[in-house]
Tab-separated table of C-alpha atoms and ligand atoms in Angstrom:
chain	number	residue	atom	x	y	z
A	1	UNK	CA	125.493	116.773	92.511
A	2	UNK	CA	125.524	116.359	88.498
A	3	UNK	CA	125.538	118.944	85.920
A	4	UNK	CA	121.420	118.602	86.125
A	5	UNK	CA	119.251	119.513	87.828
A	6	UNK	CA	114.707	119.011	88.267
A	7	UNK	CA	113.117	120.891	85.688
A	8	UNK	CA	111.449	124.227	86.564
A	9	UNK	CA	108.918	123.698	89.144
A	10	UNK	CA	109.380	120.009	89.360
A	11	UNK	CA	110.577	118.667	91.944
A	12	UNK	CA	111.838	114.721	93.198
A	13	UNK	CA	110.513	112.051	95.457
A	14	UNK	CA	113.271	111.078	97.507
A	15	UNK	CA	113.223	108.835	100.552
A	16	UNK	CA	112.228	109.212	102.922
A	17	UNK	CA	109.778	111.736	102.454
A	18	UNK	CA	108.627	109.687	99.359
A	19	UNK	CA	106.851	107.049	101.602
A	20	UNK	CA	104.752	109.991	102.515
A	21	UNK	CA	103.783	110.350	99.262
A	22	UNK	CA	102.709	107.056	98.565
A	23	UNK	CA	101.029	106.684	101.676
A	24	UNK	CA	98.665	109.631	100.816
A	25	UNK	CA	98.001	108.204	97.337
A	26	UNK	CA	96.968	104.838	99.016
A	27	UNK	CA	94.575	106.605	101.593
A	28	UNK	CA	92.925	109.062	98.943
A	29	UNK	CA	92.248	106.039	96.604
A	30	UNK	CA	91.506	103.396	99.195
A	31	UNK	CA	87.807	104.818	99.773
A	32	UNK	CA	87.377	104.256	96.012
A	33	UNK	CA	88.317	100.910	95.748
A	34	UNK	CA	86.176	99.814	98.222
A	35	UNK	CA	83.384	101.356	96.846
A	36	UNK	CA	83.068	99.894	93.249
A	37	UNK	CA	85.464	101.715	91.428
A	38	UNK	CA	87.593	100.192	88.837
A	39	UNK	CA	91.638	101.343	88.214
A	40	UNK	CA	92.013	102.582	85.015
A	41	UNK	CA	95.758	103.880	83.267
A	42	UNK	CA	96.330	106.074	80.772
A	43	UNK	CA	99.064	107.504	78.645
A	44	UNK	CA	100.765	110.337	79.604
A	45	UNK	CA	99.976	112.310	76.819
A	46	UNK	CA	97.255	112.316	74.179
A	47	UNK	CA	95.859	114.168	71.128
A	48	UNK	CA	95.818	117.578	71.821
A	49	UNK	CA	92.605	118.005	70.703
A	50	UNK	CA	91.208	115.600	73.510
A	51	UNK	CA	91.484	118.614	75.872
A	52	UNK	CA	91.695	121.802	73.055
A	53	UNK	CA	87.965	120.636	71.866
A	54	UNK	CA	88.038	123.820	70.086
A	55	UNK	CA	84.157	124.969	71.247
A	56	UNK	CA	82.747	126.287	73.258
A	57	UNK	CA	84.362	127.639	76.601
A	58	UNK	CA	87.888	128.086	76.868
A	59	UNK	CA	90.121	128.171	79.887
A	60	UNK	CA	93.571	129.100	81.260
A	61	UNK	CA	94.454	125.240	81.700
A	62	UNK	CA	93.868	124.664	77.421
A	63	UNK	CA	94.921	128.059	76.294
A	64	UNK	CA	98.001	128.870	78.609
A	65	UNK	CA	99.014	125.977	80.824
A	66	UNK	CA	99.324	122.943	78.355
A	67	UNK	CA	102.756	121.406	77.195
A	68	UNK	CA	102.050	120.573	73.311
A	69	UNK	CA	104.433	118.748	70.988
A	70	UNK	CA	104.535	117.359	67.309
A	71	UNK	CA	106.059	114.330	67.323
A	72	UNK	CA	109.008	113.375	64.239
A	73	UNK	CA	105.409	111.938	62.407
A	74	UNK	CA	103.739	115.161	62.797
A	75	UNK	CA	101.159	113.959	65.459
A	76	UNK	CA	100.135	117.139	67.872
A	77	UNK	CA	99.949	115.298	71.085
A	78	UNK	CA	100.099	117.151	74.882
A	79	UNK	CA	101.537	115.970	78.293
A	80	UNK	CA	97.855	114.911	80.017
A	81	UNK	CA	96.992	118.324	82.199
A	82	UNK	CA	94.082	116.648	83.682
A	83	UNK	CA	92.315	113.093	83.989
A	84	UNK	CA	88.861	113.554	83.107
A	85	UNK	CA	88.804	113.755	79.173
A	86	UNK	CA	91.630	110.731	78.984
A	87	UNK	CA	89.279	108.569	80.931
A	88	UNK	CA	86.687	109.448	79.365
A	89	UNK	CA	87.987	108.755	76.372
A	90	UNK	CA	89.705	105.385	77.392
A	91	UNK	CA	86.199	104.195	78.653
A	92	UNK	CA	84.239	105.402	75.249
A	93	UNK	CA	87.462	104.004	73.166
A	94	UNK	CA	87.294	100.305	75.604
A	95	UNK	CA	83.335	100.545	75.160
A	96	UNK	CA	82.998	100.192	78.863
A	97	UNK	CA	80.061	102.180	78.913
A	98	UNK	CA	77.705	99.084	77.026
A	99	UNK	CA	79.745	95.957	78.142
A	100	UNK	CA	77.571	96.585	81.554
A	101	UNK	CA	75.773	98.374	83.816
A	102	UNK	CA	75.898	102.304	84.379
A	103	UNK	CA	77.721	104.066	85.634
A	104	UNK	CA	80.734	102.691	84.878
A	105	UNK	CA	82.791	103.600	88.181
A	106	UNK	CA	86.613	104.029	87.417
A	107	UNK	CA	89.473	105.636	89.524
A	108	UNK	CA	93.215	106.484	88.812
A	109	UNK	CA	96.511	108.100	90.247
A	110	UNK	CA	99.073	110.028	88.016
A	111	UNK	CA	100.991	112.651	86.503
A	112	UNK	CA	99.847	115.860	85.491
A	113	UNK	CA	101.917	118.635	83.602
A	114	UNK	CA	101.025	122.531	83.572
A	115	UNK	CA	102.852	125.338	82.129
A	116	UNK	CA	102.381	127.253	85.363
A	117	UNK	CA	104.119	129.622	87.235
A	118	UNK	CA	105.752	127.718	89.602
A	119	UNK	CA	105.350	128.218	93.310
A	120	UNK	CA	104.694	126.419	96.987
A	121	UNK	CA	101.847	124.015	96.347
A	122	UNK	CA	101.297	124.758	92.241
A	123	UNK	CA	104.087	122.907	90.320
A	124	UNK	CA	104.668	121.934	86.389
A	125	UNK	CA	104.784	118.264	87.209
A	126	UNK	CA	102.239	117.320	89.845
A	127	UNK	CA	100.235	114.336	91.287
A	128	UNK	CA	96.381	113.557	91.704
A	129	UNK	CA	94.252	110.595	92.088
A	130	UNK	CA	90.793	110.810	90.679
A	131	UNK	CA	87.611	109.336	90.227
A	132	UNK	CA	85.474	109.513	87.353
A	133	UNK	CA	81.306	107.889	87.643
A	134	UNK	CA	80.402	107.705	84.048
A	135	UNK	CA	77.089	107.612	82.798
A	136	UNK	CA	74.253	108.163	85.256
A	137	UNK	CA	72.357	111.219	86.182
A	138	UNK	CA	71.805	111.071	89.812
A	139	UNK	CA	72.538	113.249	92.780
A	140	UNK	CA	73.182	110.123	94.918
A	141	UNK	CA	76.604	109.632	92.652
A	142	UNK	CA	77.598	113.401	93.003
A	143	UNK	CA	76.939	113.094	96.961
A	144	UNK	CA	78.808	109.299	97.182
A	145	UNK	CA	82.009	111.029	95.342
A	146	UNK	CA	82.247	114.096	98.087
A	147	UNK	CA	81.513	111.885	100.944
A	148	UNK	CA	84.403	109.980	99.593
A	149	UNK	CA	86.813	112.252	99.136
A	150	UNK	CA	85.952	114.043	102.656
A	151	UNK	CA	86.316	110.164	104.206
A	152	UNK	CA	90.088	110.117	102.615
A	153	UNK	CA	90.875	113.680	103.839
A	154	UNK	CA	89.405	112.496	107.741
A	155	UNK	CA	90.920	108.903	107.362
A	156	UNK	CA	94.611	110.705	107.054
A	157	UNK	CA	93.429	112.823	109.601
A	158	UNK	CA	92.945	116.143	107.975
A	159	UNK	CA	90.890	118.666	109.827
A	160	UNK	CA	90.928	121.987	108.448
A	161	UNK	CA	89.674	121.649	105.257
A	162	UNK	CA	86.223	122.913	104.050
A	163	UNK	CA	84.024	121.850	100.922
A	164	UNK	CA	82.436	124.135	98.688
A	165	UNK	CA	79.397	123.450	97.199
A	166	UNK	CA	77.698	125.275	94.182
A	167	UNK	CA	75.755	123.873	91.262
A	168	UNK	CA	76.499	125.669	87.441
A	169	UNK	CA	72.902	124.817	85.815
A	170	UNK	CA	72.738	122.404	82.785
A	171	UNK	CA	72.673	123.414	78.799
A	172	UNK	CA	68.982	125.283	79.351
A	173	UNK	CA	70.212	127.389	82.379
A	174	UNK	CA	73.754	127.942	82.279
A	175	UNK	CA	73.335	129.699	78.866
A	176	UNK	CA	71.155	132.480	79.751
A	177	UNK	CA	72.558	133.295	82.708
A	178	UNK	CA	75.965	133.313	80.590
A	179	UNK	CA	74.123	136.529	78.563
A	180	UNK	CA	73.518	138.437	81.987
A	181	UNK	CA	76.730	137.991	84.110
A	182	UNK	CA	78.760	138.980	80.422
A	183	UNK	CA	76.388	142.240	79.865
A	184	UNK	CA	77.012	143.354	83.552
A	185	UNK	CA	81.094	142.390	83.307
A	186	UNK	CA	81.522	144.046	79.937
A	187	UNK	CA	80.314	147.751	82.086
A	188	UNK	CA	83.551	147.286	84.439
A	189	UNK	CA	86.902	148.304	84.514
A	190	UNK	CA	88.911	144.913	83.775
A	191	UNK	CA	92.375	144.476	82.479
A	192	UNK	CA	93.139	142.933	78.819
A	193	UNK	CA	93.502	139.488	79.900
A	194	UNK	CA	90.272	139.976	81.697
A	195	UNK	CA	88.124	141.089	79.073
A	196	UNK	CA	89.232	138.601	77.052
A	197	UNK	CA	87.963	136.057	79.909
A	198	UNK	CA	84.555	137.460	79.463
A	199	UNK	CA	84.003	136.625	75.910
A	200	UNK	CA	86.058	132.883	76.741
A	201	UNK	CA	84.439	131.808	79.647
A	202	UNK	CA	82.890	134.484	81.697
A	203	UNK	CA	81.882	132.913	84.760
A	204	UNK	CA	85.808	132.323	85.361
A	205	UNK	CA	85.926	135.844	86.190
A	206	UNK	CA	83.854	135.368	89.370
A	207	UNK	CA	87.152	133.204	90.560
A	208	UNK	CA	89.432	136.448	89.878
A	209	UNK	CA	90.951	136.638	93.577
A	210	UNK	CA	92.236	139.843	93.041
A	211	UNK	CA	90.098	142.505	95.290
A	212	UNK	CA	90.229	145.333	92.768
A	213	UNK	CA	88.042	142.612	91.059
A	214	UNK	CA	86.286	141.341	93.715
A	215	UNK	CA	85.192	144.864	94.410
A	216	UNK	CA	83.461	145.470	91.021
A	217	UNK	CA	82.208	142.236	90.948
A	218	UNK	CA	79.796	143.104	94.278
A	219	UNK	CA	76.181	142.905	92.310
A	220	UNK	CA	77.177	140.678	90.173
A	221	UNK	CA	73.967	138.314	88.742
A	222	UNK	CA	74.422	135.000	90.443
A	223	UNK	CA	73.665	131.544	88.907
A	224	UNK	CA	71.520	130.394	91.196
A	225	UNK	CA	68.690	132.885	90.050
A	226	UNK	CA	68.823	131.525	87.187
A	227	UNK	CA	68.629	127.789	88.044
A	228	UNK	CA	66.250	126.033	86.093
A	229	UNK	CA	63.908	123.867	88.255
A	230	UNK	CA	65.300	120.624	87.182
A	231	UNK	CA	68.824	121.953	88.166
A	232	UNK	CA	67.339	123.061	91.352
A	233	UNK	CA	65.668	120.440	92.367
A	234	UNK	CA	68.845	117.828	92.086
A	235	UNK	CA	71.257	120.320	93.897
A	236	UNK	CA	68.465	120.343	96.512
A	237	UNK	CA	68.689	116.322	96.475
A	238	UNK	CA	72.758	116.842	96.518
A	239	UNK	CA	72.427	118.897	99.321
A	240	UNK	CA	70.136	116.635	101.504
A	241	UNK	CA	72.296	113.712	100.819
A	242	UNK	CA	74.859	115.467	101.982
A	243	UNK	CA	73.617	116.762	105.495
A	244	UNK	CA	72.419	113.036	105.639
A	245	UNK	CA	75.614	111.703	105.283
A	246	UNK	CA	76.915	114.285	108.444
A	247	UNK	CA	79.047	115.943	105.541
A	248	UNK	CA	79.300	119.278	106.367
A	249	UNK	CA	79.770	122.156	103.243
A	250	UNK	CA	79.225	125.287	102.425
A	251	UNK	CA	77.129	126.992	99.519
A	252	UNK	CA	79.198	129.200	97.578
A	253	UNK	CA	77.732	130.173	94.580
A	254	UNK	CA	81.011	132.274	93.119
A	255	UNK	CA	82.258	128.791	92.806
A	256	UNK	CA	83.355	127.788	89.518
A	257	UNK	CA	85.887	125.476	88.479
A	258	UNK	CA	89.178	125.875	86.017
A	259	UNK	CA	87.762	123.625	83.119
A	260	UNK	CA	84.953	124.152	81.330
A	261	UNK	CA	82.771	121.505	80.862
A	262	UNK	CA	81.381	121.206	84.012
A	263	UNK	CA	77.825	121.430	84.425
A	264	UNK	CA	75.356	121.331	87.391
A	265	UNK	CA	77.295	120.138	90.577
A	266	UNK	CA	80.627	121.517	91.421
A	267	UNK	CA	82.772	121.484	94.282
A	268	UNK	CA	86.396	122.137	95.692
A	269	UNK	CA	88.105	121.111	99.166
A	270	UNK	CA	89.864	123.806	100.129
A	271	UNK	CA	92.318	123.804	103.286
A	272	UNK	CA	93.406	126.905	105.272
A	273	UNK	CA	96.551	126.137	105.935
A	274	UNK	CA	97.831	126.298	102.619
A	275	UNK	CA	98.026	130.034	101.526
A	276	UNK	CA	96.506	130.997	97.833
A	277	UNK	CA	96.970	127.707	96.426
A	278	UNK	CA	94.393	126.311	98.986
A	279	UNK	CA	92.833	124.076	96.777
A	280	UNK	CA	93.676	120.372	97.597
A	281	UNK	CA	90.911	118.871	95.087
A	282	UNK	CA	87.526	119.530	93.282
A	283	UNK	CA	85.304	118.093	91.112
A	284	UNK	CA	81.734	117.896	89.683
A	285	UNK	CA	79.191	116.952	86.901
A	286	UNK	CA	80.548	117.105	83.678
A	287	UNK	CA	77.039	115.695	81.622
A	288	UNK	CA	78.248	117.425	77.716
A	289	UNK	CA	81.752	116.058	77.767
A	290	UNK	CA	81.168	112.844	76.292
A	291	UNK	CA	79.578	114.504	73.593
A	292	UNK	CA	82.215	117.178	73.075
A	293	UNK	CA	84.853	114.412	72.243
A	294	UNK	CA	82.371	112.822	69.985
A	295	UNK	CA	80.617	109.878	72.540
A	296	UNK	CA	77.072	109.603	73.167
A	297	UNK	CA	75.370	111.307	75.909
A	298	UNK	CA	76.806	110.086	79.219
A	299	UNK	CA	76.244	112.387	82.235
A	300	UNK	CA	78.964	111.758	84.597
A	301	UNK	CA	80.221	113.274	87.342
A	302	UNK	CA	84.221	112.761	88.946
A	303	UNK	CA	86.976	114.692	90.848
A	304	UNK	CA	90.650	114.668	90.828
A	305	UNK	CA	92.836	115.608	94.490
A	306	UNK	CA	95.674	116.984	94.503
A	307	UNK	CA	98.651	114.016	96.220
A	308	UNK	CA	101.084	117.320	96.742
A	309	UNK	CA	98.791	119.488	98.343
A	310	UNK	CA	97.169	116.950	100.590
A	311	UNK	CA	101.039	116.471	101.847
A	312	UNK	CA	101.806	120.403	102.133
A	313	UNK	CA	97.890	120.449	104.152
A	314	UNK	CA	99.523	117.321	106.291
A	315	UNK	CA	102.847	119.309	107.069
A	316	UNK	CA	99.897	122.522	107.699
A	317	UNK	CA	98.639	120.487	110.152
A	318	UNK	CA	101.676	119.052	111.663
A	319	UNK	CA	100.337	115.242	110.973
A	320	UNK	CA	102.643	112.861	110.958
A	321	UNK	CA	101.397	109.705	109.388
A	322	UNK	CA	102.251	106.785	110.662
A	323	UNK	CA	104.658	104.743	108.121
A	324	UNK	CA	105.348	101.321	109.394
A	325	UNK	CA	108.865	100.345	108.802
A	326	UNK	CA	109.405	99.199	105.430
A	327	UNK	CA	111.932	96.404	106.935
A	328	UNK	CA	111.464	93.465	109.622
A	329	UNK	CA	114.882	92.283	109.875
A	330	UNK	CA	118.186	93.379	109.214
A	331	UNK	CA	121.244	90.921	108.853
A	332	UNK	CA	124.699	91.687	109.651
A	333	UNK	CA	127.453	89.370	108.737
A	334	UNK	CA	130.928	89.108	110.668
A	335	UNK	CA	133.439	87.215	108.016
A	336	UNK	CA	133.142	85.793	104.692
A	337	UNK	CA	131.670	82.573	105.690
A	338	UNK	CA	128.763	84.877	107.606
A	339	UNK	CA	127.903	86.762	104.557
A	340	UNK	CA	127.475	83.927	102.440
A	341	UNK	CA	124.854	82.059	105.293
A	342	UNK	CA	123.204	85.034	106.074
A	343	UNK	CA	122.780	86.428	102.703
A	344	UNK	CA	120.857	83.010	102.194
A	345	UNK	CA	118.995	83.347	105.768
A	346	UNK	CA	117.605	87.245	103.692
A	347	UNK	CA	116.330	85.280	100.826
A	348	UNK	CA	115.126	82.968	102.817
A	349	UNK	CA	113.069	85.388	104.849
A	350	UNK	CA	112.158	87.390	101.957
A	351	UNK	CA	110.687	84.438	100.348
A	352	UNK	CA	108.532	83.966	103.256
A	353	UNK	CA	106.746	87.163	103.192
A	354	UNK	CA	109.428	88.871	106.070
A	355	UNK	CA	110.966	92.025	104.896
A	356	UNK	CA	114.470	91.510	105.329
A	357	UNK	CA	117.603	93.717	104.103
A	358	UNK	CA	121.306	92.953	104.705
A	359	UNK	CA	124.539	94.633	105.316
A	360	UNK	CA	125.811	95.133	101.955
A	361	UNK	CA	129.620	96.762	100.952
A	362	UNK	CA	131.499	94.853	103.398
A	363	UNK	CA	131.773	97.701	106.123
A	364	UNK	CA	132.719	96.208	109.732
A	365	UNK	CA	130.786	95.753	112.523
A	366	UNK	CA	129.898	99.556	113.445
A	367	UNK	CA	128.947	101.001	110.285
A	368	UNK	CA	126.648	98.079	109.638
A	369	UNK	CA	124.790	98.542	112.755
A	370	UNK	CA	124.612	102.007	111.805
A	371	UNK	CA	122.860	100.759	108.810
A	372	UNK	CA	120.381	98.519	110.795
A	373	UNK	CA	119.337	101.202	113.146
A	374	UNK	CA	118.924	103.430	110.238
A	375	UNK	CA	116.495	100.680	108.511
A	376	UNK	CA	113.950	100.717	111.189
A	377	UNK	CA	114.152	97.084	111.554
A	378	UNK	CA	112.724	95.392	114.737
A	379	UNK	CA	115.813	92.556	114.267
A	380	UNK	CA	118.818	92.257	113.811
A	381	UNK	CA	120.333	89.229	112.652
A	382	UNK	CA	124.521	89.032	113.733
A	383	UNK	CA	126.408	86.307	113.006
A	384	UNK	CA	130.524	85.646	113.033
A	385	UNK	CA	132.840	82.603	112.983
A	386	UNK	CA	132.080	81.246	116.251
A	387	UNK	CA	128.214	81.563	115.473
A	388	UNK	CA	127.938	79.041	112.904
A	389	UNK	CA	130.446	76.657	114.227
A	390	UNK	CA	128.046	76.323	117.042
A	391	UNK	CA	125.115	76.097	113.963
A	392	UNK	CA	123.542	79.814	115.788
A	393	UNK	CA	122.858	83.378	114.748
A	394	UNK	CA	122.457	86.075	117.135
A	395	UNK	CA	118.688	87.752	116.819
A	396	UNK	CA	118.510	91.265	118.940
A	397	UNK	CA	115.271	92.803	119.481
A	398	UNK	CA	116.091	96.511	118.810
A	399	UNK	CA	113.162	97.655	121.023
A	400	UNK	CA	113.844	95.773	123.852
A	401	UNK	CA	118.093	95.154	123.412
A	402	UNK	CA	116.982	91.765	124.157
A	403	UNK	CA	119.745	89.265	122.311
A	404	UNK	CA	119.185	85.411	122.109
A	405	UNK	CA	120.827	82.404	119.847
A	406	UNK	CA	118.901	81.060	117.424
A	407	UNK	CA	119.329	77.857	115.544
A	408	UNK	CA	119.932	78.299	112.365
A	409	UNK	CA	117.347	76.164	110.983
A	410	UNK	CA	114.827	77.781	112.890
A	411	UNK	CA	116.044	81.675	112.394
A	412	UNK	CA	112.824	82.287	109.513
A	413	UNK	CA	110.516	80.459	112.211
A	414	UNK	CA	111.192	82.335	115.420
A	415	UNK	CA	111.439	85.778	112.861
A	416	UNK	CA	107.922	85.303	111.590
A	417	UNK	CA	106.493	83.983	115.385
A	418	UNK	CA	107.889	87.210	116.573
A	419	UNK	CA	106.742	89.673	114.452
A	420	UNK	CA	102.787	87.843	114.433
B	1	LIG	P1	93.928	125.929	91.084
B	1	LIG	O1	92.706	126.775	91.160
B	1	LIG	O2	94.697	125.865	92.364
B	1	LIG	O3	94.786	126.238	89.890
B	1	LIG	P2	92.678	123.871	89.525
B	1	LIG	O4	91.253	124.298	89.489
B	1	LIG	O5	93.535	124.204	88.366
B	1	LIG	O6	93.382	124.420	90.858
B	1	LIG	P3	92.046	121.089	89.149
B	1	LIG	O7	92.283	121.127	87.703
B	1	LIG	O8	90.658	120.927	89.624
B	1	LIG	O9	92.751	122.325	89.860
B	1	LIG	O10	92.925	119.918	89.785
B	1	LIG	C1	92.545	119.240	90.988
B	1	LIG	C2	93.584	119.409	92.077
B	1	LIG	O11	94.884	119.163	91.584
B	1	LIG	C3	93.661	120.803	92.663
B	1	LIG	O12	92.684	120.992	93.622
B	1	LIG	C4	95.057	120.820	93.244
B	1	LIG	O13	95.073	120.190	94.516
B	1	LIG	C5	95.826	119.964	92.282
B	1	LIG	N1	96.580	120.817	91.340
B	1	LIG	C6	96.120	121.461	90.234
B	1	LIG	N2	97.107	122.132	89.621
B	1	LIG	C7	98.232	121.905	90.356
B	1	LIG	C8	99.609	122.301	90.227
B	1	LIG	N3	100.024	123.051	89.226
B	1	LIG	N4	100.486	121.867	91.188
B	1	LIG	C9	100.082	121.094	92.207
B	1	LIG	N5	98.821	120.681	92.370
B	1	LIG	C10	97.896	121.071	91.456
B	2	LIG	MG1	94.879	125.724	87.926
């Protein structure tokens, strides 16, 4: 061990759990790419007041959870908490939105930073991959993004997860309904922090998991009597498309999401194996952000899952994915002459497409096999003195303990008929 150590609640990919990691990554962005949407990068960090907009609503992620700096030139920049306003304003900044057709479809997979309190499943430093449909108003692009994200979950054989479903109204509904739920709030019996919420962004407080809350919070006004018809009408469409699609949800109309420009659609997958950080990703309509950060008006809708809870709701599960072995063949010289031959036979291999390692550190016969078993490779290539004076190699079959010479010359030939 050195003198360091992770930061507070961060933690390291390591192998071999790390090919986990990337594995989950590639199955919750694979449905994406094969569905139109563009990869998109952005910086870690950005002007801070891409995500502290500074009106309207404000939430715990902005006010609480953001790392800020100012850099030596005075710039106020902040580690990225969340995708959605950098690719939104990557796409306004790149013009994407009139070089052709809406919506412009984009995904990504990243960092994320929070000043949270650390604990199982909610970390400072964590991972998502997210979607983002920029620019069109239609409930067929809200449904196609859930039915996505449910199709990852199932393809890495999740089960026990559940979607929520609720719609927050647009800029005619949300507002009035704002006025009722913080009348009836401001007559309970709420802590500081609380009341403060009320004023900030009141319909947070419907999220408040604590039961002494929950309690009070029986009667509440709920959104969806106050749903214009517009609103209702393209939840109803959501919905449909949905049940259509054999997704199944459920309506949950406390539902409301930790940022706040969301508007209309919203929706979490939630897993119950995971304890109070249950969320493994959410989304929804987001139709004023563009606006907020100074674009024209693009109604868009996107979601962001979470790559570290997904693995915790795998372990929940007890799913083992199914990693391939990252290495076909594994060479093992005997003898100086060996390890210059067979450390050309790895190249070799390597440059035809086999994944090939080699016995590296000069460790005898033993330890190196140790090292071959340990690789997961199907082969094993051995060769000593008497092997290449009689122009052979030794190829074992580790999964049979079949051994046969093999011609030199025709080692990367037999290898790749082999492993067809
Ligand atoms: P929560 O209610 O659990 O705090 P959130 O509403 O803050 O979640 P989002 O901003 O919607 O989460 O982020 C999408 C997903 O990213 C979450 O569903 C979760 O899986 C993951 N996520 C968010 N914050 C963290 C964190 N601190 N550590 C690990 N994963 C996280
Ligand atoms: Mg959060």
């Amino acid at each position: 061990m050195s003198t360091f150590k992770a930061p507070k609640g961060t933690y390291d990919l390591t192998p071999p759990d790390s090919a986990k990691y990337l594995a989950v990554r590639e199955a919750l962005s694979a449905p994406l790419k094969n569905s139109g949407y563009g990869y998109i990068e952005t910086p870690g960090f950005e002007d801070v007041a891409l995500f502290s907009r500074g009106v309207g609503e404000s939430t715990d992620i902005v006010s609480k959870e953001m790392y800020t700096l100012t850099t030596k030139g005075g710039s106020e920049l902040a580690l990225r908490p969340e995708g959605t306003a950098s690719v939104l304003r990557a796409a306004l900044e790149a013009n994407l939105h009139k070089l052709g057709n809406l919506p412009v479809k984009l995904w990504y997979s990243g960092s994320y930073y929070r000043y949270e309190r650390p604990q199982k499943g909610r970390y400072r430093h964590f991972s998502q991959v997210g979607a983002e449909a920029i620019g069109a108003e239609d409930p067929a692009l809200d449904a196609e993004l859930i039915i996505l994200a449910d199709q990852a979950y199932r393809t890495l054989g999740l089960q026990n997860f559940r979607i929520l479903l609720n719609s927050l109204g647009d800029k005619e509904c949300r507002p009035v309904y704002r006025d009722a739920l913080q009348e009836f709030l401001r007559e309970l019996d709420l802590d500081e922090d609380t009341r403060r919420r009320i004023d900030l962004n009141p319909l947070r407080v419907l999220d408040d998991k604590r039961p002494e809350v929950q309690k009070q919070l029986v009667g509440a006004p709920v959104l969806r009597d106050y749903l214009c018809d517009a609103c209702k009408a393209y939840h109803e469409e959501v919905r449909d498309l949905l049940t259509a699609a054999g997704v199944v949800y459920e309506d949950d109309e406390k539902l409301v999401r930790g940022l706040d420009y969301y508007t209309r659609t919203t929706f979490e997958f939630v897993h119950d194996g995971l304890g109070s950080q249950s969320a493994v990703g959410g989304g929804g309509r987001y139709d004023g952000l563009s606006e907020m950060i100074g674009g024209p008006a693009l109604p868009s809708v996107g979601w962001a899952l979470g790559v570290d809870r997904t693995v915790l709701a795998l372990e929940a599960e007890g799913i083992e994915l199914e990693l391939p072995s990252s290495t076909s063949v594994f060479a093992v010289p005997l003898g100086e002459e060996a390890r210059r031959v067979l450390f050309a036979k790895v190249t070799e291999l390597r440059r035809a497409g086999v994944a090939a390692d080699f016995a590296f550190g000069g460790r005898g016969l033993k330890g190196a096999m140790k090292s071959a078993n340990r690789s997961g490779a199907r082969f094993t290539v051995v060769a000593g003195e008497r092997d290449l004076a009689d122009g052979v190699v030794q190829l074992k079959d580790m999964e049979s303990g079949e051994q046969q010479a093999v011609a030199l010359d025709a080692l990367v030939a037999e290898v790749q008929q082999k492993l067809a």
